[in-house]
PDB file of C-alpha atoms in Angstrom:
ATOM      1  CA  UNK A   1      -0.164   0.270   0.152  1.00  0.00           C
ATOM      2  CA  UNK A   2       2.787   2.291   0.988  1.00  0.00           C
ATOM      3  CA  UNK A   3       5.776   2.915  -0.873  1.00  0.00           C
ATOM      4  CA  UNK A   4       9.233   3.075   0.709  1.00  0.00           C
ATOM      5  CA  UNK A   5      10.775   6.157   1.026  1.00  0.00           C
ATOM      6  CA  UNK A   6      14.197   6.612   2.264  1.00  0.00           C
ATOM      7  CA  UNK A   7      15.632  10.098   3.813  1.00  0.00           C
ATOM      8  CA  UNK A   8      18.489  11.993   2.326  1.00  0.00           C
ATOM      9  CA  UNK A   9      20.416  15.237   3.755  1.00  0.00           C
ATOM     10  CA  UNK A  10      21.387  17.755   0.802  1.00  0.00           C
ATOM     11  CA  UNK A  11      23.853  20.538   1.839  1.00  0.00           C
ATOM     12  CA  UNK A  12      23.418  23.202  -0.015  1.00  0.00           C
ATOM     13  CA  UNK A  13      25.082  26.718  -0.851  1.00  0.00           C
ATOM     14  CA  UNK A  14      21.964  28.605  -1.945  1.00  0.00           C
ATOM     15  CA  UNK A  15      18.783  28.314   0.220  1.00  0.00           C
ATOM     16  CA  UNK A  16      16.804  30.132  -2.293  1.00  0.00           C
ATOM     17  CA  UNK A  17      17.510  27.861  -5.034  1.00  0.00           C
ATOM     18  CA  UNK A  18      17.064  25.130  -2.994  1.00  0.00           C
ATOM     19  CA  UNK A  19      13.553  25.684  -1.581  1.00  0.00           C
ATOM     20  CA  UNK A  20      12.477  25.761  -5.292  1.00  0.00           C
ATOM     21  CA  UNK A  21      14.160  23.137  -7.236  1.00  0.00           C
ATOM     22  CA  UNK A  22      14.202  20.334  -4.293  1.00  0.00           C
ATOM     23  CA  UNK A  23      10.612  19.717  -4.817  1.00  0.00           C
ATOM     24  CA  UNK A  24      10.986  18.112  -8.120  1.00  0.00           C
ATOM     25  CA  UNK A  25      13.192  15.116  -6.659  1.00  0.00           C
ATOM     26  CA  UNK A  26      10.851  14.175  -3.355  1.00  0.00           C
ATOM     27  CA  UNK A  27       9.218  15.572  -0.177  1.00  0.00           C
ATOM     28  CA  UNK A  28      11.128  18.284   1.226  1.00  0.00           C
ATOM     29  CA  UNK A  29      10.819  17.687   5.115  1.00  0.00           C
ATOM     30  CA  UNK A  30      13.037  20.930   6.356  1.00  0.00           C
ATOM     31  CA  UNK A  31      15.221  23.540   5.114  1.00  0.00           C
ATOM     32  CA  UNK A  32      17.800  24.878   8.016  1.00  0.00           C
ATOM     33  CA  UNK A  33      18.649  28.278   7.392  1.00  0.00           C
ATOM     34  CA  UNK A  34      21.583  28.407   9.857  1.00  0.00           C
ATOM     35  CA  UNK A  35      23.292  25.146   8.804  1.00  0.00           C
ATOM     36  CA  UNK A  36      22.359  25.319   5.081  1.00  0.00           C
ATOM     37  CA  UNK A  37      20.813  22.007   4.585  1.00  0.00           C
ATOM     38  CA  UNK A  38      17.698  20.288   3.302  1.00  0.00           C
ATOM     39  CA  UNK A  39      16.054  17.010   4.683  1.00  0.00           C
ATOM     40  CA  UNK A  40      14.144  15.155   2.231  1.00  0.00           C
ATOM     41  CA  UNK A  41      12.322  11.793   1.534  1.00  0.00           C
ATOM     42  CA  UNK A  42      12.974  10.215  -1.886  1.00  0.00           C
ATOM     43  CA  UNK A  43      11.535   7.049  -3.136  1.00  0.00           C
ATOM     44  CA  UNK A  44      13.774   4.085  -2.381  1.00  0.00           C
ATOM     45  CA  UNK A  45      13.705   2.416  -5.758  1.00  0.00           C
ATOM     46  CA  UNK A  46      14.765   5.494  -7.376  1.00  0.00           C
ATOM     47  CA  UNK A  47      17.266   6.520  -4.436  1.00  0.00           C
ATOM     48  CA  UNK A  48      20.458   5.827  -6.565  1.00  0.00           C
ATOM     49  CA  UNK A  49      19.445   7.954  -9.635  1.00  0.00           C
ATOM     50  CA  UNK A  50      18.015  10.621  -7.551  1.00  0.00           C
ATOM     51  CA  UNK A  51      21.382  11.329  -5.732  1.00  0.00           C
ATOM     52  CA  UNK A  52      22.980  11.422  -8.846  1.00  0.00           C
ATOM     53  CA  UNK A  53      21.024  14.110 -10.125  1.00  0.00           C
ATOM     54  CA  UNK A  54      20.894  16.285  -6.910  1.00  0.00           C
ATOM     55  CA  UNK A  55      25.109  15.897  -7.191  1.00  0.00           C
ATOM     56  CA  UNK A  56      25.123  17.543 -10.501  1.00  0.00           C
ATOM     57  CA  UNK A  57      22.959  20.749  -9.243  1.00  0.00           C
ATOM     58  CA  UNK A  58      25.165  23.890  -9.054  1.00  0.00           C
ATOM     59  CA  UNK A  59      23.964  24.808  -5.422  1.00  0.00           C
ATOM     60  CA  UNK A  60      24.452  21.445  -3.961  1.00  0.00           C
ATOM     61  CA  UNK A  61      27.839  20.818  -2.009  1.00  0.00           C
ATOM     62  CA  UNK A  62      26.995  16.839  -0.854  1.00  0.00           C
ATOM     63  CA  UNK A  63      24.354  14.373  -0.532  1.00  0.00           C
ATOM     64  CA  UNK A  64      24.131  12.389   2.409  1.00  0.00           C
ATOM     65  CA  UNK A  65      21.647   9.263   2.774  1.00  0.00           C
ATOM     66  CA  UNK A  66      20.157   8.429   5.862  1.00  0.00           C
ATOM     67  CA  UNK A  67      20.885   4.851   7.347  1.00  0.00           C
ATOM     68  CA  UNK A  68      17.981   4.591   9.611  1.00  0.00           C
ATOM     69  CA  UNK A  69      16.276   1.938   7.783  1.00  0.00           C
ATOM     70  CA  UNK A  70      18.924  -0.314   8.418  1.00  0.00           C
ATOM     71  CA  UNK A  71      19.431   0.421  12.316  1.00  0.00           C
ATOM     72  CA  UNK A  72      17.960  -2.188  14.244  1.00  0.00           C
ATOM     73  CA  UNK A  73      14.973  -0.750  16.253  1.00  0.00           C
ATOM     74  CA  UNK A  74      13.798  -3.816  18.089  1.00  0.00           C
ATOM     75  CA  UNK A  75      15.714  -4.319  21.870  1.00  0.00           C
ATOM     76  CA  UNK A  76      15.766  -6.889  24.141  1.00  0.00           C
ATOM     77  CA  UNK A  77      16.554  -6.548  27.900  1.00  0.00           C
ATOM     78  CA  UNK A  78      18.246  -9.713  29.867  1.00  0.00           C
ATOM     79  CA  UNK A  79      17.508  -7.831  33.013  1.00  0.00           C
ATOM     80  CA  UNK A  80      14.068  -8.710  34.579  1.00  0.00           C
ATOM     81  CA  UNK A  81      11.721  -5.963  35.276  1.00  0.00           C
ATOM     82  CA  UNK A  82      11.760  -4.860  38.726  1.00  0.00           C
ATOM     83  CA  UNK A  83       8.844  -2.507  38.813  1.00  0.00           C
ATOM     84  CA  UNK A  84       6.772  -4.513  40.531  1.00  0.00           C
ATOM     85  CA  UNK A  85       9.468  -3.873  43.749  1.00  0.00           C
ATOM     86  CA  UNK A  86       8.658  -0.389  43.882  1.00  0.00           C
ATOM     87  CA  UNK A  87       5.259  -0.285  43.768  1.00  0.00           C
ATOM     88  CA  UNK A  88       3.068   1.092  46.954  1.00  0.00           C
TER      89      UNK A  88
END
């Protein structure tokens, strides 16, 4: 039902150009005026070609990929739960 998306960080020189032109490549989530970057989401199946196209833009310094989907988010705790000892 939902298509997979990946996050990327685009470091830019010109914020005005970034705000207008990055919308073509995916969903722009946030643009930092202080640190000059844009956080955006693109479709995972088109990630490589989108990154190559973004790197060719004249106002782009660097494009970084988010590794959040590859990080394990399920945690196991071998320590028993002691909350029942501290109840009133």
